[in-house]
Amino acid sequence: DAGVTQSPTHLIKTRGQQVTLRCSPKSGHDTVSWYQQALGQGPQFIFQYYEEEERQRGNFPDRFSGHQFPNYSSELNVNALLLGDSALYLCASSFETAGANVLTFGAGSRLTVL
Amino acid sequence: AQKVTQAQTEISVVEKEDVTLDCVYETRDTTYYLFWYKQPPSGELVFLIRRNSFDEQNEISGRYSWNFQKSTSSFNFTITASQVVDSAVYFCALRTAGANSKLTFGKGITLSVRP
């Protein structure tokens, strides 16, 4: 049973460019959350998607946007990239949105902005 | 607002030593959940344990044990007889009980276990 899969695993972009990261949730999960993890820091919540809608958003600018598809997979888009966007982007899935539910994380997409 | 503090940043021990990772949290909610995750060099966060705020029973699972004390807002994690494979970054995290709640992480503790 595959867990959470993310693509690409690594990518390099230049300032001002746009990037799209993809996530397939664990089988049976319908909720996807995205986290940004800067080097040496804990993951920071970006947003959560459930039933194809953004349900909760962290303190990130509008340059960060997302989408959830009918098959529960999700994309994270970042526009006008800044050097500070360099980080590991983690996708997590769960069954529904309740706080008790354990999040299953993928291995992440490491973005480097030059 | 929620906050998780992991005051220790790096811990280095010799194999077979016991090690305790500290976690202190802040929340105004009365019902919440606490988690420990492990992040090996591969990057994937691996779930270790979840504790709810109304269950202060401490738990032992193999070489791992957890100490939850609501009175001091602490949720500490102990590895007994550490092994080299335990080397990783360990994160404590907090999530409130409502729907659509986010997981708030501490900054993590880097544990190095030397042979």
PDB file of C-alpha atoms in Angstrom:
ATOM      1  CA  ASP A   1       0.000   0.000   0.000  1.00  0.00           C
ATOM      2  CA  ALA A   2       1.679   3.192  -1.192  1.00  0.00           C
ATOM      3  CA  GLY A   3       1.956   6.007   1.266  1.00  0.00           C
ATOM      4  CA  VAL A   4       2.026   9.667   0.326  1.00  0.00           C
ATOM      5  CA  THR A   5       3.928  10.276  -2.887  1.00  0.00           C
ATOM      6  CA  GLN A   6       5.331  13.627  -3.946  1.00  0.00           C
ATOM      7  CA  SER A   7       6.923  14.872  -7.132  1.00  0.00           C
ATOM      8  CA  PRO A   8       9.384  16.101  -8.073  1.00  0.00           C
ATOM      9  CA  THR A   9      11.815  15.171  -5.318  1.00  0.00           C
ATOM     10  CA  HIS A  10      14.254  17.956  -6.130  1.00  0.00           C
ATOM     11  CA  LEU A  11      14.066  21.017  -8.310  1.00  0.00           C
ATOM     12  CA  ILE A  12      15.967  24.216  -8.904  1.00  0.00           C
ATOM     13  CA  LYS A  13      14.325  27.458  -9.979  1.00  0.00           C
ATOM     14  CA  THR A  14      15.402  31.067 -10.325  1.00  0.00           C
ATOM     15  CA  ARG A  15      13.866  34.084  -8.665  1.00  0.00           C
ATOM     16  CA  GLY A  16      10.618  35.217 -10.232  1.00  0.00           C
ATOM     17  CA  GLN A  17       9.764  31.834 -11.704  1.00  0.00           C
ATOM     18  CA  GLN A  18       6.756  29.721 -10.843  1.00  0.00           C
ATOM     19  CA  VAL A  19       6.703  26.163  -9.526  1.00  0.00           C
ATOM     20  CA  THR A  20       4.113  23.406  -9.191  1.00  0.00           C
ATOM     21  CA  LEU A  21       4.525  20.560  -6.730  1.00  0.00           C
ATOM     22  CA  ARG A  22       2.346  17.470  -6.750  1.00  0.00           C
ATOM     23  CA  CYS A  23       1.062  15.105  -4.111  1.00  0.00           C
ATOM     24  CA  SER A  24      -0.861  11.843  -4.130  1.00  0.00           C
ATOM     25  CA  PRO A  25      -2.366  10.980  -0.765  1.00  0.00           C
ATOM     26  CA  LYS A  26      -2.236   7.634   0.957  1.00  0.00           C
ATOM     27  CA  SER A  27      -4.920   5.225  -0.184  1.00  0.00           C
ATOM     28  CA  GLY A  28      -8.133   5.852   1.744  1.00  0.00           C
ATOM     29  CA  HIS A  29      -7.216   9.417   2.678  1.00  0.00           C
ATOM     30  CA  ASP A  30      -9.249  12.371   1.431  1.00  0.00           C
ATOM     31  CA  THR A  31      -7.558  15.351   3.081  1.00  0.00           C
ATOM     32  CA  VAL A  32      -4.272  16.893   2.011  1.00  0.00           C
ATOM     33  CA  SER A  33      -2.169  19.460   3.863  1.00  0.00           C
ATOM     34  CA  TRP A  34       0.991  21.211   2.759  1.00  0.00           C
ATOM     35  CA  TYR A  35       3.885  22.271   4.965  1.00  0.00           C
ATOM     36  CA  GLN A  36       7.036  24.268   4.323  1.00  0.00           C
ATOM     37  CA  GLN A  37      10.175  23.242   6.178  1.00  0.00           C
ATOM     38  CA  ALA A  38      13.112  25.618   6.013  1.00  0.00           C
ATOM     39  CA  LEU A  39      16.557  24.256   6.797  1.00  0.00           C
ATOM     40  CA  GLY A  40      16.930  23.581  10.518  1.00  0.00           C
ATOM     41  CA  GLN A  41      13.324  24.480  11.296  1.00  0.00           C
ATOM     42  CA  GLY A  42      10.109  22.651  12.013  1.00  0.00           C
ATOM     43  CA  PRO A  43       7.462  22.358   9.299  1.00  0.00           C
ATOM     44  CA  GLN A  44       5.153  25.357   8.920  1.00  0.00           C
ATOM     45  CA  PHE A  45       1.524  24.877   7.852  1.00  0.00           C
ATOM     46  CA  ILE A  46       0.642  26.348   4.463  1.00  0.00           C
ATOM     47  CA  PHE A  47      -2.909  25.131   3.838  1.00  0.00           C
ATOM     48  CA  GLN A  48      -5.270  22.177   3.958  1.00  0.00           C
ATOM     49  CA  TYR A  49      -7.629  20.849   1.291  1.00  0.00           C
ATOM     50  CA  TYR A  50     -10.728  18.764   1.800  1.00  0.00           C
ATOM     51  CA  GLU A  51     -13.531  18.102  -0.679  1.00  0.00           C
ATOM     52  CA  GLU A  52     -11.598  20.148  -3.241  1.00  0.00           C
ATOM     53  CA  GLU A  53     -11.782  23.270  -1.096  1.00  0.00           C
ATOM     54  CA  GLU A  54      -9.161  25.132   0.907  1.00  0.00           C
ATOM     55  CA  ARG A  55     -10.334  24.656   4.491  1.00  0.00           C
ATOM     56  CA  GLN A  56      -7.579  26.286   6.495  1.00  0.00           C
ATOM     57  CA  ARG A  57      -4.630  28.496   5.638  1.00  0.00           C
ATOM     58  CA  GLY A  58      -1.471  29.390   7.476  1.00  0.00           C
ATOM     59  CA  ASN A  59       0.419  32.659   7.396  1.00  0.00           C
ATOM     60  CA  PHE A  60       1.604  32.487   3.800  1.00  0.00           C
ATOM     61  CA  PRO A  61       1.145  35.091   1.053  1.00  0.00           C
ATOM     62  CA  ASP A  62      -1.194  34.696  -1.883  1.00  0.00           C
ATOM     63  CA  ARG A  63       1.762  33.660  -4.030  1.00  0.00           C
ATOM     64  CA  PHE A  64       1.135  30.250  -2.513  1.00  0.00           C
ATOM     65  CA  SER A  65      -1.935  28.592  -3.940  1.00  0.00           C
ATOM     66  CA  GLY A  66      -3.209  25.076  -4.247  1.00  0.00           C
ATOM     67  CA  HIS A  67      -5.733  22.759  -5.686  1.00  0.00           C
ATOM     68  CA  GLN A  68      -7.272  19.420  -4.875  1.00  0.00           C
ATOM     69  CA  PHE A  69      -8.600  17.152  -7.567  1.00  0.00           C
ATOM     70  CA  PRO A  70     -11.577  14.761  -7.444  1.00  0.00           C
ATOM     71  CA  ASN A  71      -9.182  11.840  -6.880  1.00  0.00           C
ATOM     72  CA  TYR A  72      -7.908  13.670  -3.744  1.00  0.00           C
ATOM     73  CA  SER A  73      -4.487  14.413  -5.197  1.00  0.00           C
ATOM     74  CA  SER A  74      -3.225  17.944  -4.784  1.00  0.00           C
ATOM     75  CA  GLU A  75      -0.937  20.574  -6.230  1.00  0.00           C
ATOM     76  CA  LEU A  76       0.928  23.397  -4.573  1.00  0.00           C
ATOM     77  CA  ASN A  77       1.769  26.383  -6.760  1.00  0.00           C
ATOM     78  CA  VAL A  78       4.181  29.133  -5.841  1.00  0.00           C
ATOM     79  CA  ASN A  79       4.429  32.224  -8.053  1.00  0.00           C
ATOM     80  CA  ALA A  80       7.121  34.885  -8.231  1.00  0.00           C
ATOM     81  CA  LEU A  81       9.635  32.778  -6.367  1.00  0.00           C
ATOM     82  CA  LEU A  82      11.888  34.415  -3.795  1.00  0.00           C
ATOM     83  CA  LEU A  83      15.168  33.156  -2.409  1.00  0.00           C
ATOM     84  CA  GLY A  84      13.370  32.621   0.911  1.00  0.00           C
ATOM     85  CA  ASP A  85      11.050  30.089  -0.698  1.00  0.00           C
ATOM     86  CA  SER A  86      13.919  27.595  -0.768  1.00  0.00           C
ATOM     87  CA  ALA A  87      12.759  24.772   1.497  1.00  0.00           C
ATOM     88  CA  LEU A  88      11.502  21.232   1.760  1.00  0.00           C
ATOM     89  CA  TYR A  89       7.803  21.146   0.915  1.00  0.00           C
ATOM     90  CA  LEU A  90       5.972  18.360   2.660  1.00  0.00           C
ATOM     91  CA  CYS A  91       2.590  16.982   1.768  1.00  0.00           C
ATOM     92  CA  ALA A  92       0.548  15.168   4.391  1.00  0.00           C
ATOM     93  CA  SER A  93      -2.686  13.256   4.055  1.00  0.00           C
ATOM     94  CA  SER A  94      -5.335  12.044   6.477  1.00  0.00           C
ATOM     95  CA  PHE A  95      -8.851  10.709   6.538  1.00  0.00           C
ATOM     96  CA  GLU A  96     -11.068  13.751   7.027  1.00  0.00           C
ATOM     97  CA  THR A  97     -10.019  16.823   8.926  1.00  0.00           C
ATOM     98  CA  ALA A  98     -10.519  16.045  12.600  1.00  0.00           C
ATOM     99  CA  GLY A  99      -7.723  17.077  14.898  1.00  0.00           C
ATOM    100  CA  ALA A 100      -7.318  13.581  16.262  1.00  0.00           C
ATOM    101  CA  ASN A 101      -6.422  12.139  12.905  1.00  0.00           C
ATOM    102  CA  VAL A 102      -2.809  11.244  12.312  1.00  0.00           C
ATOM    103  CA  LEU A 103      -1.153  12.896   9.324  1.00  0.00           C
ATOM    104  CA  THR A 104       0.897  10.695   7.039  1.00  0.00           C
ATOM    105  CA  PHE A 105       3.718  12.606   5.400  1.00  0.00           C
ATOM    106  CA  GLY A 106       5.497  12.185   2.123  1.00  0.00           C
ATOM    107  CA  ALA A 107       9.258  12.501   1.667  1.00  0.00           C
ATOM    108  CA  GLY A 108       8.905  16.019   0.344  1.00  0.00           C
ATOM    109  CA  SER A 109       9.968  18.117  -2.623  1.00  0.00           C
ATOM    110  CA  ARG A 110      13.162  20.061  -2.060  1.00  0.00           C
ATOM    111  CA  LEU A 111      13.008  23.417  -3.820  1.00  0.00           C
ATOM    112  CA  THR A 112      16.086  25.530  -4.329  1.00  0.00           C
ATOM    113  CA  VAL A 113      15.624  29.081  -5.596  1.00  0.00           C
ATOM    114  CA  LEU A 114      18.716  30.749  -7.066  1.00  0.00           C
TER     115      LEU A 114
ATOM    116  CA  ALA B   1      -2.662  30.430  19.146  1.00  0.00           C
ATOM    117  CA  GLN B   2      -0.658  27.303  19.719  1.00  0.00           C
ATOM    118  CA  LYS B   3       3.045  27.030  20.373  1.00  0.00           C
ATOM    119  CA  VAL B   4       5.449  24.128  20.799  1.00  0.00           C
ATOM    120  CA  THR B   5       8.885  24.620  22.320  1.00  0.00           C
ATOM    121  CA  GLN B   6      11.706  22.136  22.057  1.00  0.00           C
ATOM    122  CA  ALA B   7      14.478  23.812  24.007  1.00  0.00           C
ATOM    123  CA  GLN B   8      17.086  21.189  23.174  1.00  0.00           C
ATOM    124  CA  THR B   9      18.488  21.607  19.673  1.00  0.00           C
ATOM    125  CA  GLU B  10      21.083  18.861  19.456  1.00  0.00           C
ATOM    126  CA  ILE B  11      21.764  15.826  21.625  1.00  0.00           C
ATOM    127  CA  SER B  12      24.624  13.389  21.181  1.00  0.00           C
ATOM    128  CA  VAL B  13      24.782  10.106  23.066  1.00  0.00           C
ATOM    129  CA  VAL B  14      26.713   6.882  22.889  1.00  0.00           C
ATOM    130  CA  GLU B  15      24.828   3.785  21.848  1.00  0.00           C
ATOM    131  CA  LYS B  16      22.897   2.058  24.672  1.00  0.00           C
ATOM    132  CA  GLU B  17      22.516   5.276  26.651  1.00  0.00           C
ATOM    133  CA  ASP B  18      19.013   6.445  27.557  1.00  0.00           C
ATOM    134  CA  VAL B  19      17.964   9.829  26.177  1.00  0.00           C
ATOM    135  CA  THR B  20      14.980  12.092  26.915  1.00  0.00           C
ATOM    136  CA  LEU B  21      13.666  14.659  24.464  1.00  0.00           C
ATOM    137  CA  ASP B  22      11.755  17.527  26.025  1.00  0.00           C
ATOM    138  CA  CYS B  23       8.642  19.243  24.706  1.00  0.00           C
ATOM    139  CA  VAL B  24       6.601  22.068  26.190  1.00  0.00           C
ATOM    140  CA  TYR B  25       3.419  23.318  24.566  1.00  0.00           C
ATOM    141  CA  GLU B  26       0.982  26.210  24.841  1.00  0.00           C
ATOM    142  CA  THR B  27      -2.675  26.246  23.889  1.00  0.00           C
ATOM    143  CA  ARG B  28      -5.881  27.783  25.150  1.00  0.00           C
ATOM    144  CA  ASP B  29      -7.949  24.852  23.967  1.00  0.00           C
ATOM    145  CA  THR B  30      -9.109  22.300  26.493  1.00  0.00           C
ATOM    146  CA  THR B  31      -9.111  19.427  24.024  1.00  0.00           C
ATOM    147  CA  TYR B  32      -6.062  18.883  21.886  1.00  0.00           C
ATOM    148  CA  TYR B  33      -3.684  16.230  20.615  1.00  0.00           C
ATOM    149  CA  LEU B  34       0.050  15.905  20.972  1.00  0.00           C
ATOM    150  CA  PHE B  35       2.296  14.061  18.567  1.00  0.00           C
ATOM    151  CA  TRP B  36       5.889  12.996  18.162  1.00  0.00           C
ATOM    152  CA  TYR B  37       7.321  12.547  14.692  1.00  0.00           C
ATOM    153  CA  LYS B  38      10.758  11.324  13.638  1.00  0.00           C
ATOM    154  CA  GLN B  39      12.505  12.678  10.536  1.00  0.00           C
ATOM    155  CA  PRO B  40      15.400  10.568   9.271  1.00  0.00           C
ATOM    156  CA  PRO B  41      17.801  11.960   6.652  1.00  0.00           C
ATOM    157  CA  SER B  42      15.429  10.793   3.897  1.00  0.00           C
ATOM    158  CA  GLY B  43      13.140  13.660   4.902  1.00  0.00           C
ATOM    159  CA  GLU B  44       9.894  11.802   5.470  1.00  0.00           C
ATOM    160  CA  LEU B  45       8.216  12.504   8.791  1.00  0.00           C
ATOM    161  CA  VAL B  46       7.421   9.246  10.546  1.00  0.00           C
ATOM    162  CA  PHE B  47       4.606   9.196  13.087  1.00  0.00           C
ATOM    163  CA  LEU B  48       5.595   7.821  16.513  1.00  0.00           C
ATOM    164  CA  ILE B  49       2.785   8.558  18.942  1.00  0.00           C
ATOM    165  CA  ARG B  50      -0.372  10.568  19.521  1.00  0.00           C
ATOM    166  CA  ARG B  51      -1.717  11.570  22.916  1.00  0.00           C
ATOM    167  CA  ASN B  52      -5.012  13.336  23.626  1.00  0.00           C
ATOM    168  CA  SER B  53      -5.342  15.978  26.294  1.00  0.00           C
ATOM    169  CA  PHE B  54      -7.748  14.008  28.450  1.00  0.00           C
ATOM    170  CA  ASP B  55      -5.583  10.905  28.701  1.00  0.00           C
ATOM    171  CA  GLU B  56      -2.553  11.430  30.906  1.00  0.00           C
ATOM    172  CA  GLN B  57      -1.684   7.765  31.099  1.00  0.00           C
ATOM    173  CA  ASN B  58       1.916   7.383  30.148  1.00  0.00           C
ATOM    174  CA  GLU B  59       2.929   4.724  27.723  1.00  0.00           C
ATOM    175  CA  ILE B  60       5.812   2.430  27.001  1.00  0.00           C
ATOM    176  CA  SER B  61       6.279   0.842  23.619  1.00  0.00           C
ATOM    177  CA  GLY B  62       9.409  -1.235  23.304  1.00  0.00           C
ATOM    178  CA  ARG B  63      12.373   1.093  23.807  1.00  0.00           C
ATOM    179  CA  TYR B  64      10.173   4.198  23.617  1.00  0.00           C
ATOM    180  CA  SER B  65       8.235   5.802  26.447  1.00  0.00           C
ATOM    181  CA  TRP B  66       6.297   9.015  26.772  1.00  0.00           C
ATOM    182  CA  ASN B  67       5.579  11.235  29.768  1.00  0.00           C
ATOM    183  CA  PHE B  68       2.594  13.567  29.399  1.00  0.00           C
ATOM    184  CA  GLN B  69       2.041  16.042  32.231  1.00  0.00           C
ATOM    185  CA  LYS B  70      -0.821  18.439  31.684  1.00  0.00           C
ATOM    186  CA  SER B  71       0.016  20.432  34.827  1.00  0.00           C
ATOM    187  CA  THR B  72       3.346  21.480  33.331  1.00  0.00           C
ATOM    188  CA  SER B  73       2.246  21.365  29.659  1.00  0.00           C
ATOM    189  CA  SER B  74       4.985  18.914  28.870  1.00  0.00           C
ATOM    190  CA  PHE B  75       5.098  15.858  26.642  1.00  0.00           C
ATOM    191  CA  ASN B  76       8.538  14.285  26.896  1.00  0.00           C
ATOM    192  CA  PHE B  77       9.864  11.327  24.945  1.00  0.00           C
ATOM    193  CA  THR B  78      12.465   8.840  26.173  1.00  0.00           C
ATOM    194  CA  ILE B  79      14.460   6.328  24.183  1.00  0.00           C
ATOM    195  CA  THR B  80      15.919   3.547  26.298  1.00  0.00           C
ATOM    196  CA  ALA B  81      19.117   1.830  25.206  1.00  0.00           C
ATOM    197  CA  SER B  82      19.548   4.060  22.164  1.00  0.00           C
ATOM    198  CA  GLN B  83      20.743   2.642  18.857  1.00  0.00           C
ATOM    199  CA  VAL B  84      22.525   4.213  15.906  1.00  0.00           C
ATOM    200  CA  VAL B  85      19.323   3.854  13.855  1.00  0.00           C
ATOM    201  CA  ASP B  86      17.618   6.239  16.283  1.00  0.00           C
ATOM    202  CA  SER B  87      19.709   9.085  14.859  1.00  0.00           C
ATOM    203  CA  ALA B  88      17.234  11.558  13.354  1.00  0.00           C
ATOM    204  CA  VAL B  89      15.447  14.825  13.998  1.00  0.00           C
ATOM    205  CA  TYR B  90      12.540  14.467  16.400  1.00  0.00           C
ATOM    206  CA  PHE B  91       9.577  16.832  16.312  1.00  0.00           C
ATOM    207  CA  CYS B  92       6.911  17.406  18.901  1.00  0.00           C
ATOM    208  CA  ALA B  93       3.643  18.750  17.503  1.00  0.00           C
ATOM    209  CA  LEU B  94       0.252  19.981  18.702  1.00  0.00           C
ATOM    210  CA  ARG B  95      -3.132  19.934  17.030  1.00  0.00           C
ATOM    211  CA  THR B  96      -6.438  21.202  18.388  1.00  0.00           C
ATOM    212  CA  ALA B  97      -9.492  18.997  18.326  1.00  0.00           C
ATOM    213  CA  GLY B  98     -11.670  20.869  15.874  1.00  0.00           C
ATOM    214  CA  ALA B  99     -12.069  20.189  12.193  1.00  0.00           C
ATOM    215  CA  ASN B 100      -9.577  21.726   9.806  1.00  0.00           C
ATOM    216  CA  SER B 101      -7.038  22.307  12.543  1.00  0.00           C
ATOM    217  CA  LYS B 102      -3.382  22.571  11.647  1.00  0.00           C
ATOM    218  CA  LEU B 103      -0.441  20.706  13.143  1.00  0.00           C
ATOM    219  CA  THR B 104       1.937  23.079  14.948  1.00  0.00           C
ATOM    220  CA  PHE B 105       5.507  21.804  15.199  1.00  0.00           C
ATOM    221  CA  GLY B 106       8.426  22.626  17.417  1.00  0.00           C
ATOM    222  CA  LYS B 107      11.816  23.342  15.868  1.00  0.00           C
ATOM    223  CA  GLY B 108      12.986  19.783  16.350  1.00  0.00           C
ATOM    224  CA  ILE B 109      15.806  18.060  18.221  1.00  0.00           C
ATOM    225  CA  THR B 110      18.681  16.483  16.314  1.00  0.00           C
ATOM    226  CA  LEU B 111      19.642  13.247  18.003  1.00  0.00           C
ATOM    227  CA  SER B 112      22.969  11.655  17.142  1.00  0.00           C
ATOM    228  CA  VAL B 113      23.700   8.208  18.511  1.00  0.00           C
ATOM    229  CA  ARG B 114      27.368   7.243  18.225  1.00  0.00           C
ATOM    230  CA  PRO B 115      28.484   3.628  18.121  1.00  0.00           C
TER     231      PRO B 115
END
